Coordinates of C-alpha atoms in Angstrom, one line a residue:
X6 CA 73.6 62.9 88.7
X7 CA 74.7 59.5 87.5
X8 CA 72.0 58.1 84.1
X9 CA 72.0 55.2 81.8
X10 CA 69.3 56.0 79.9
X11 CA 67.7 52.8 78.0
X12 CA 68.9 52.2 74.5
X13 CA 65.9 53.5 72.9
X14 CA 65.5 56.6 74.4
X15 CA 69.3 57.8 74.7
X16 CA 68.7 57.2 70.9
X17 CA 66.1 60.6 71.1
X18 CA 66.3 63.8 71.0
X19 CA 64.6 64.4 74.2
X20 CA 66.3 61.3 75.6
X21 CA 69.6 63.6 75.3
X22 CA 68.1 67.1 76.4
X23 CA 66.9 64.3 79.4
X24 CA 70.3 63.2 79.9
X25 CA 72.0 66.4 80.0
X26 CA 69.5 68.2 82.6
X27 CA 70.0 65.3 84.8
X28 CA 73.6 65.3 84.6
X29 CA 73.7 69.0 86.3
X30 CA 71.3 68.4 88.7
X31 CA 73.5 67.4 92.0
X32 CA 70.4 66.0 94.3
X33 CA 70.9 69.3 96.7
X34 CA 68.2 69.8 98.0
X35 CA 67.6 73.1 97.7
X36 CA 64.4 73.3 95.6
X37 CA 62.7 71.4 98.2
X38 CA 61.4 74.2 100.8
X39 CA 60.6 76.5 97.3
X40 CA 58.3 73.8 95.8
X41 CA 55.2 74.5 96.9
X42 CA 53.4 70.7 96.4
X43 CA 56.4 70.1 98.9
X44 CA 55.2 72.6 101.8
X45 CA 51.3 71.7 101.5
X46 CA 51.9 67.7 100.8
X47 CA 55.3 67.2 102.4
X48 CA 56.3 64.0 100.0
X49 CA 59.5 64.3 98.6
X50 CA 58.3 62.6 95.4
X51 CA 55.7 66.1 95.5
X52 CA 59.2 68.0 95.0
X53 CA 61.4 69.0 92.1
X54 CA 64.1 66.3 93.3
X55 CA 61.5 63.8 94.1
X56 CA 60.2 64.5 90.3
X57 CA 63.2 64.4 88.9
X58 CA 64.3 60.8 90.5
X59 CA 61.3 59.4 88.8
X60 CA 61.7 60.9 85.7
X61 CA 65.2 59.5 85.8
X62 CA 63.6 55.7 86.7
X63 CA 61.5 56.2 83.6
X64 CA 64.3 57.1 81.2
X65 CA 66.5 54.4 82.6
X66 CA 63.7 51.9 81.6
X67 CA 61.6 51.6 85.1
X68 CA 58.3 50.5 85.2
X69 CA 55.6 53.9 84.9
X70 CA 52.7 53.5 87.2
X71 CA 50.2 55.8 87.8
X72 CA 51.3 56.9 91.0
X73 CA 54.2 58.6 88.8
X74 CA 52.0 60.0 86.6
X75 CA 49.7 61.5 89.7
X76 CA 52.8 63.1 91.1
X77 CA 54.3 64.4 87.7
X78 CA 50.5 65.8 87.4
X79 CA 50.7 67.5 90.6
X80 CA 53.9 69.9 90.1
X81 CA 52.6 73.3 89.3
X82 CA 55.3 74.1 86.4
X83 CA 56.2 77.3 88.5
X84 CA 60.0 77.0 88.3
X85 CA 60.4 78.1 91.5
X86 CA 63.1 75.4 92.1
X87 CA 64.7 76.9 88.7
X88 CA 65.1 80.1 90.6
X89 CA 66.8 78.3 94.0
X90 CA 68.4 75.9 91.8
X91 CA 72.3 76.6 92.4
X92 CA 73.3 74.5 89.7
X93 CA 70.8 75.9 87.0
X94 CA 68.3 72.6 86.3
X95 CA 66.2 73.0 84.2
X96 CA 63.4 71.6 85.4
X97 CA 60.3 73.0 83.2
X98 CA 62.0 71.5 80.2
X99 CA 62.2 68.2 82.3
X100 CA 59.4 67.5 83.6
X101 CA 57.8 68.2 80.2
X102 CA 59.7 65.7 78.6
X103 CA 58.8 63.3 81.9
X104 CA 55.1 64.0 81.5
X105 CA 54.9 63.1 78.1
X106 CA 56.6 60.0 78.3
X107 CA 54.4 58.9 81.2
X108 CA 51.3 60.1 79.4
X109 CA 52.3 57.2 76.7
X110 CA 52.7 54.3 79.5
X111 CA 50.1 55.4 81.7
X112 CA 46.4 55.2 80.8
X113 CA 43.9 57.6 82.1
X114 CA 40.7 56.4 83.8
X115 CA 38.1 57.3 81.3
X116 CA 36.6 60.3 83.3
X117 CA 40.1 62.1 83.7
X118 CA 40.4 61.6 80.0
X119 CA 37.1 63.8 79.2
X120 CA 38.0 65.8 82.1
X121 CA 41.2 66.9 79.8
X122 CA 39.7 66.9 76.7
X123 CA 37.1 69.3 77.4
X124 CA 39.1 71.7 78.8
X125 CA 41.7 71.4 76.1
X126 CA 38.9 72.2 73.6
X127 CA 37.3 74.8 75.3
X128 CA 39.8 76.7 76.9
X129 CA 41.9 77.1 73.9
X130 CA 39.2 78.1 72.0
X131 CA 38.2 81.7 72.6
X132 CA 35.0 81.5 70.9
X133 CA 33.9 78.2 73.0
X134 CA 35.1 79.2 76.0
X135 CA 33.6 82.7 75.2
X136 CA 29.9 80.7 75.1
X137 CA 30.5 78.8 77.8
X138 CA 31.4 81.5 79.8
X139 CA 27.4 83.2 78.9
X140 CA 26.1 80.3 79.8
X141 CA 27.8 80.4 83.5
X142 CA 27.1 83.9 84.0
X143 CA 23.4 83.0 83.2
X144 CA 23.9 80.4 85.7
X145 CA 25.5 81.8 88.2
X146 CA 22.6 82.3 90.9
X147 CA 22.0 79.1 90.8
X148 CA 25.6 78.1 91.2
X149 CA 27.2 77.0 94.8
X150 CA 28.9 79.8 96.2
X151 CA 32.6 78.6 95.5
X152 CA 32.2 78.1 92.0
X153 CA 30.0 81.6 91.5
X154 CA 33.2 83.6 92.5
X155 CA 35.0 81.9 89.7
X156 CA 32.4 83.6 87.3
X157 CA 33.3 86.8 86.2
X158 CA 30.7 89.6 85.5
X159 CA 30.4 90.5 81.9
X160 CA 33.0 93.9 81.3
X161 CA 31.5 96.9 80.6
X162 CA 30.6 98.5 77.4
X163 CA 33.6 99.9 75.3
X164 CA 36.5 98.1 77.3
X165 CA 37.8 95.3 74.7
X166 CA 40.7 95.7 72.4
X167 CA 40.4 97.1 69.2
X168 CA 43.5 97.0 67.2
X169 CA 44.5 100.6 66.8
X170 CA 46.6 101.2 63.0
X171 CA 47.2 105.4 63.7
X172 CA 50.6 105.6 64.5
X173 CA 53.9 105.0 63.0
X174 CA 55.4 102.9 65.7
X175 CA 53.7 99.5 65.9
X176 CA 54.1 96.6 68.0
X177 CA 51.8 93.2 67.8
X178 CA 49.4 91.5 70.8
X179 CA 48.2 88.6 71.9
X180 CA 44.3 88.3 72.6
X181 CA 44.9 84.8 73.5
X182 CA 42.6 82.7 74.0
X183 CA 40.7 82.9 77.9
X184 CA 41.4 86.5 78.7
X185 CA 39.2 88.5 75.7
X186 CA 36.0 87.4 77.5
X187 CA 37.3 87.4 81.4
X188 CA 39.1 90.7 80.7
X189 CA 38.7 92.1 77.7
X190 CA 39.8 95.5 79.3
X191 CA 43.6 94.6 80.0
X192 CA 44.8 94.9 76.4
X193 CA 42.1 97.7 76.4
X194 CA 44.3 99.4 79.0
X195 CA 47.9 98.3 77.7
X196 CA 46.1 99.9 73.7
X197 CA 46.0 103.3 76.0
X198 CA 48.9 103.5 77.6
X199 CA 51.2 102.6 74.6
X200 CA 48.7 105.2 72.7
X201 CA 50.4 107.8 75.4
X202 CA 54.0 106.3 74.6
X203 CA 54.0 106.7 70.6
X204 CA 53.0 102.7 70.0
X205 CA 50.5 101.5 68.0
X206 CA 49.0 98.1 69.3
X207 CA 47.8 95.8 66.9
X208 CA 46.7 92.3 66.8
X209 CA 46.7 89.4 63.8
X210 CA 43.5 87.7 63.4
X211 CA 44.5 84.5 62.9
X212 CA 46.5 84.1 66.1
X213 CA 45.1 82.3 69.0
X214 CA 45.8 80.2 72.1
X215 CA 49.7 80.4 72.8
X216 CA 49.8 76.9 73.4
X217 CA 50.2 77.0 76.8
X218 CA 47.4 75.6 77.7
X219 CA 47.5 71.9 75.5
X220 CA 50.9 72.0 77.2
X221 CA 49.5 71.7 80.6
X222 CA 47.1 69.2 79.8
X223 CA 49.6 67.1 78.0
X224 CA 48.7 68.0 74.2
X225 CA 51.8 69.1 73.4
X226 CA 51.8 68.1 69.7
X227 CA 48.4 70.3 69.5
X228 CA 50.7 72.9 71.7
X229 CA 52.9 73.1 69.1
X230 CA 50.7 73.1 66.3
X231 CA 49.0 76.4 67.7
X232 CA 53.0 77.6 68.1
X233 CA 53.3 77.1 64.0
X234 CA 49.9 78.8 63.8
X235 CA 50.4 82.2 65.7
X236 CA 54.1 82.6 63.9
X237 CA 52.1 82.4 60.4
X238 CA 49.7 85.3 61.3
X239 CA 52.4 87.3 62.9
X240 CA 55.0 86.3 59.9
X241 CA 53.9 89.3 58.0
X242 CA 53.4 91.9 60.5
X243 CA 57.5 90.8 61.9
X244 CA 58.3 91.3 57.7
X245 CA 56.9 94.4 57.9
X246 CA 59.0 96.2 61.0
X247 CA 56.6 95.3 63.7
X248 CA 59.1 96.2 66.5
X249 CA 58.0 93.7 68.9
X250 CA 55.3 91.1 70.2
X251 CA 53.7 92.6 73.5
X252 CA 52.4 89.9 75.9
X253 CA 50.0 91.3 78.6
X254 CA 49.9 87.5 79.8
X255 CA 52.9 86.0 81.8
X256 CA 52.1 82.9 81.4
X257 CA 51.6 83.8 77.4
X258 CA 55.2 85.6 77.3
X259 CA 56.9 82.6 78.8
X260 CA 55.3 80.6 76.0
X261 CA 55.9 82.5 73.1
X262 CA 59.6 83.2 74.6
X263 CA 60.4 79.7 74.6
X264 CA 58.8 78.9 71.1
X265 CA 62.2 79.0 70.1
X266 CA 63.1 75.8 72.3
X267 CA 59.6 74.1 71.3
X268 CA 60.3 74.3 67.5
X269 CA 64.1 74.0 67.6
X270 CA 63.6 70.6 65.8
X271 CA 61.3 71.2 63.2
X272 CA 62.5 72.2 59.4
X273 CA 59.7 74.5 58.5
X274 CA 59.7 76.8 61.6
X275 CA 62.5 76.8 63.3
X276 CA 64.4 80.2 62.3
X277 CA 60.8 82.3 62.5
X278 CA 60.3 80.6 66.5
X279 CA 63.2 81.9 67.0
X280 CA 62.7 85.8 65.9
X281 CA 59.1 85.5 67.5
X282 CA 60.9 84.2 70.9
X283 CA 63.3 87.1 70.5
X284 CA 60.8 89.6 69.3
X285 CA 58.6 89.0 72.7
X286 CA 58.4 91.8 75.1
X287 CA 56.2 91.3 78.3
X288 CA 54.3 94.4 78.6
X289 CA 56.5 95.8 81.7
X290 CA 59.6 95.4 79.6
X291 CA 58.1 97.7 77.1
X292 CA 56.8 100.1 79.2
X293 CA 60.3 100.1 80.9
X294 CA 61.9 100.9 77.6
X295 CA 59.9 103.8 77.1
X296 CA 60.0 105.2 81.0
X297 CA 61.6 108.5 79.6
X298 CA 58.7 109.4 77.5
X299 CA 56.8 107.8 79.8
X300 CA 57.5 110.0 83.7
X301 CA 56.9 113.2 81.2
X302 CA 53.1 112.1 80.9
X303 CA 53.2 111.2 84.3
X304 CA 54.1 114.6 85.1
X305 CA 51.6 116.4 83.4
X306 CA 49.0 114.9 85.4
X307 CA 47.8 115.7 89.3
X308 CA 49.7 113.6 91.8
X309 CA 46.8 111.1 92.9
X310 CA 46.1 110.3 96.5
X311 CA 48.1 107.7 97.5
X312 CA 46.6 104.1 96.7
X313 CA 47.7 101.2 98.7
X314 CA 48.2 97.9 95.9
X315 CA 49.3 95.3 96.9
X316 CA 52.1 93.0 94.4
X317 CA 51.5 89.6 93.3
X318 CA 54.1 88.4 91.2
X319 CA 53.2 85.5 88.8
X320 CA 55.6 82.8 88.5
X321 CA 55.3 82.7 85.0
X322 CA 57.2 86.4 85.5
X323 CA 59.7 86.1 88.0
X324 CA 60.7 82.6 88.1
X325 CA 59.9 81.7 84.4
X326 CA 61.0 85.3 82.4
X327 CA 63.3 85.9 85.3
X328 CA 61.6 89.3 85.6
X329 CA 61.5 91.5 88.8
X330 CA 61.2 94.9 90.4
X331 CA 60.2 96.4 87.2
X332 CA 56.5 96.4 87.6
X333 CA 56.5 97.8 91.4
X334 CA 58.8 100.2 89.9
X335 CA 56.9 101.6 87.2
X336 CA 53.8 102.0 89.5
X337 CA 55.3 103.5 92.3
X338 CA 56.8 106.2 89.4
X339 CA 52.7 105.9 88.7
X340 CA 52.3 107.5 92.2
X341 CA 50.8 103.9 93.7
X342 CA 51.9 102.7 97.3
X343 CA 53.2 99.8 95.9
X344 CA 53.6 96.9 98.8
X345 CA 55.3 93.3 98.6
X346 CA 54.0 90.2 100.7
X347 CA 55.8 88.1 101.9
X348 CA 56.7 84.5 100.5
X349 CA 56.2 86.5 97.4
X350 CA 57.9 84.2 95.7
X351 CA 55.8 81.2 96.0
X352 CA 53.0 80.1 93.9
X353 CA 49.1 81.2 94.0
X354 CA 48.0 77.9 92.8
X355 CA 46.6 79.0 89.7
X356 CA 49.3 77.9 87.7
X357 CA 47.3 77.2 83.9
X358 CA 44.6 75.1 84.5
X359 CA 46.2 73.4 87.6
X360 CA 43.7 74.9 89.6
X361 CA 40.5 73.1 87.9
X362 CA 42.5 69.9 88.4
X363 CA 44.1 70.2 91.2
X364 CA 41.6 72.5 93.3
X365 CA 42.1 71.3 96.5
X366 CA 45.8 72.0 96.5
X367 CA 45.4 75.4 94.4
X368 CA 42.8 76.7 97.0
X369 CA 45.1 76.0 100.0
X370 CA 47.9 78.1 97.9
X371 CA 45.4 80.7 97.4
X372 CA 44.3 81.0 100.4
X373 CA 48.0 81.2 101.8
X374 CA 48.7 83.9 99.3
X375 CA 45.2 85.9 100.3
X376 CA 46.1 86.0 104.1
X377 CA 49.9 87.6 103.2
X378 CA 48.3 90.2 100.6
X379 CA 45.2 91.1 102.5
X380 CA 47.7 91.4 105.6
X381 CA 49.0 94.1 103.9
X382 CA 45.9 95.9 104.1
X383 CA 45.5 97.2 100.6
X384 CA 43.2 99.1 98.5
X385 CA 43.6 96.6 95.3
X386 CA 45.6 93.6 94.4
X387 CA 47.6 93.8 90.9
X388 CA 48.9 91.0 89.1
X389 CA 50.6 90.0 85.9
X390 CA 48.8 87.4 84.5
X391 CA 45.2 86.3 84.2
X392 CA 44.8 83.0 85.5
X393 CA 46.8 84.5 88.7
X394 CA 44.0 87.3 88.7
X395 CA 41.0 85.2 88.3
X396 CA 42.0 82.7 90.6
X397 CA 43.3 85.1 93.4
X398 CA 39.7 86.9 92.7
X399 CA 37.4 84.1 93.2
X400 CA 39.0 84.1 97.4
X401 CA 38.6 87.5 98.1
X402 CA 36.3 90.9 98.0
X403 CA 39.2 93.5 97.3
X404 CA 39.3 94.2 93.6
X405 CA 42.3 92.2 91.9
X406 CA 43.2 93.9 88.4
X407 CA 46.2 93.6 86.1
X408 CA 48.9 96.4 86.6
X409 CA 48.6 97.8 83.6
X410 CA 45.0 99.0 84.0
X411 CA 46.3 101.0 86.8
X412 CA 49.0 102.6 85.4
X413 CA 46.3 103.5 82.6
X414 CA 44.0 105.0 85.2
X415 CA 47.2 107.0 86.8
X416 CA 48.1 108.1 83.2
X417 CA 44.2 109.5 82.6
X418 CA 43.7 111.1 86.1
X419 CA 43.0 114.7 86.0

């Protein structure tokens, strides 16, 4: 694609990261029936190309309105188009650099602004969203029926995370920031099952929020402040031999794998963004790498009857970490009927905190994505990621849990 960036901002260096993506993009086409604003909305400017042609207008010096910001706002980040793409864009990088420029020539009404801010404070703040989070369960009868499904009931007794120190082998976790108090019992599980495997997991107290969220919203100076903050607490812990960083978050391991790219520009952080990014392990790829030790515990337990779970993989996963088959995989070792919907590659509509934004399109994706898994008929849905699980939850009755709570359960049966 043709650009002549304005003077001032070829002058960047996220003018010339700009410039470059363009430049391989060759206006295809091919992302558009992947996108999934594209398929609900049917506006090319709702599509990766669409995007990307206004993000060019803004770099060559057009006018930003707020109709560019509302449909830069709208794309779900879910890279989908990155997978199609035949000439590699990428996109994710763009339209984070197109979002942040229009976030400087584009003001906010004053209710969107507050609307942003307090999620940006709450949701990255695992303490504040922990209370608010009381508060709505204590509210919750009271609550209309579409927002009481997005409540979670509090976990039971003894399921949270508590950094085990026993073993030789050691290998670091993310609590982030939302998923202690919706979930406390996923790292609970992952503890366990790398307990079975020889691996200590252990977590730095001064980590936090990866940063994905402020990026969402557009904070991404705060983003990348909590970036510097999480490679401080796990500094010592990489100094001394942890072997990796385990992410039982997709949308977390994309982050924290692309810390590298985020930091690549500042003096004090750089290099250590770079180990973390190449320390990071989603949880599958650990498991994976341990899958001999791993099928021996399997076989030491009772073959269970046959459960039926259905897959949903996060986007943050396969189109974002370019992971796949792994998971279904490692639970159909497990002894799991492990079934695959189709469309599985488009997005759920969770995507971050697109879905408390963007709710009318996120529950259309949601619902599309219910009618292919429940059409499978399943016992449970599993899932990667916990915005993907609480979202896909709050539309259905069938029990929605992360895959790695299941493999725990297979790995404790009999």
């Amino acid at each position: 694609m043709q650009t002549r960036l304005a003077a001032a901002i070829a002058a960047t260096a996220s003018g010339r990261e700009a410039e470059a993506i363009l430049r391989t993009c060759v206006h295809c086409g091919f992302c558009l029936p992947t996108c999934p604003t594209y398929q609900i909305l049917g506006d090319e400017l709702d599509s990766p190309r669409g995007r990307i042609y206004l993000i060019k207008q803004m770099l060559e010096g057009a006018a930003v309105t707020q109709k560019t910001l509302t449909h830069l706002d709208r794309c779900l980040t879910c890279r989908n188009c990155e997978t199609t793409c035949p000439s590699g864009v990428q996109y994710g990088r763009l339209i984070d650099i197109g979002r942040a420029m229009a976030e400087e020539k584009v003001s906010r009404s004053p209710l969107e602004r507050i609307k942003r801010a307090a999620l940006n404070g709450v949701l990255t703040n695992g303490t504040r969203f922990d209370a608010m989070l009381a508060l709505g369960r204590i509210a919750k009868p009271l609550l209309p029926q579409t927002l009481a499904r997005k409540i979670p009931d509090q976990p039971e007794a003894g399921s949270h995370f508590a950094g085990r120190n026993t073993l030789r082998r050691k290998m670091l976790a993310l609590q982030g920031c939302v998923q202690p108090s919706l979930a406390p019992q996923i790292n609970a599980a992952a503890a366990r099952v790398l307990e079975t495997l020889g691996i200590a997991l252990i977590s730095a107290d001064q980590a936090g929020c990866c940063g994905a969220v402020s990026f969402h919203l557009n904070y991404q100076d705060q983003g990348r402040a909590y970036m510097r903050r999480n490679i401080d607490a796990w500094w010592p812990y990489v100094e001394a031999e942890a072997e990796a960083i385990v992410m039982t978050a997709s949308g977390c391991g994309l982050t924290v794998k692309e810390y590298a790219h985020h930091l690549k520009d500042d003096p004090s952080h750089a290099a250590k963004a770079a180990r973390i990014s190449a320390l990071t392990r989603d949880i599958c790829e650990v498991v994976l790498s341990e899958q001999i030790r791993l099928l021996d515990c399997l076989r030491q337990r009772p073959s269970p009857h046959p459960v039926r779970v259905a897959w949903h993989s996060p986007c943050t996963l396969q189109h974002g970490q370019k992971i796949t088959g792994i998971v279904e995989a490692l639970l159909t070792a497990a002894g799991y009927d492990v079934l695959v919907p189709v469309e599985s590659n488009l997005c759920c509509g969770s995507a971050g905190t697109y879905s408390l934004l963007e709710p009318d399109i996120a529950g259309q994706l949601r619902d599309r994505k219910l009618v292919h898994l429940q059409g499978l008929r399943p016992d449970v849905i599993a899932t990667a990621n916990i915005g993907c699980l609480a979202h896909l939850q709050s539309g259905t009755d069938l029990p929605v849990h992360h895959w790695i709570e299941l493999l725990d359960a297979a790995l404790v049966s009999g």
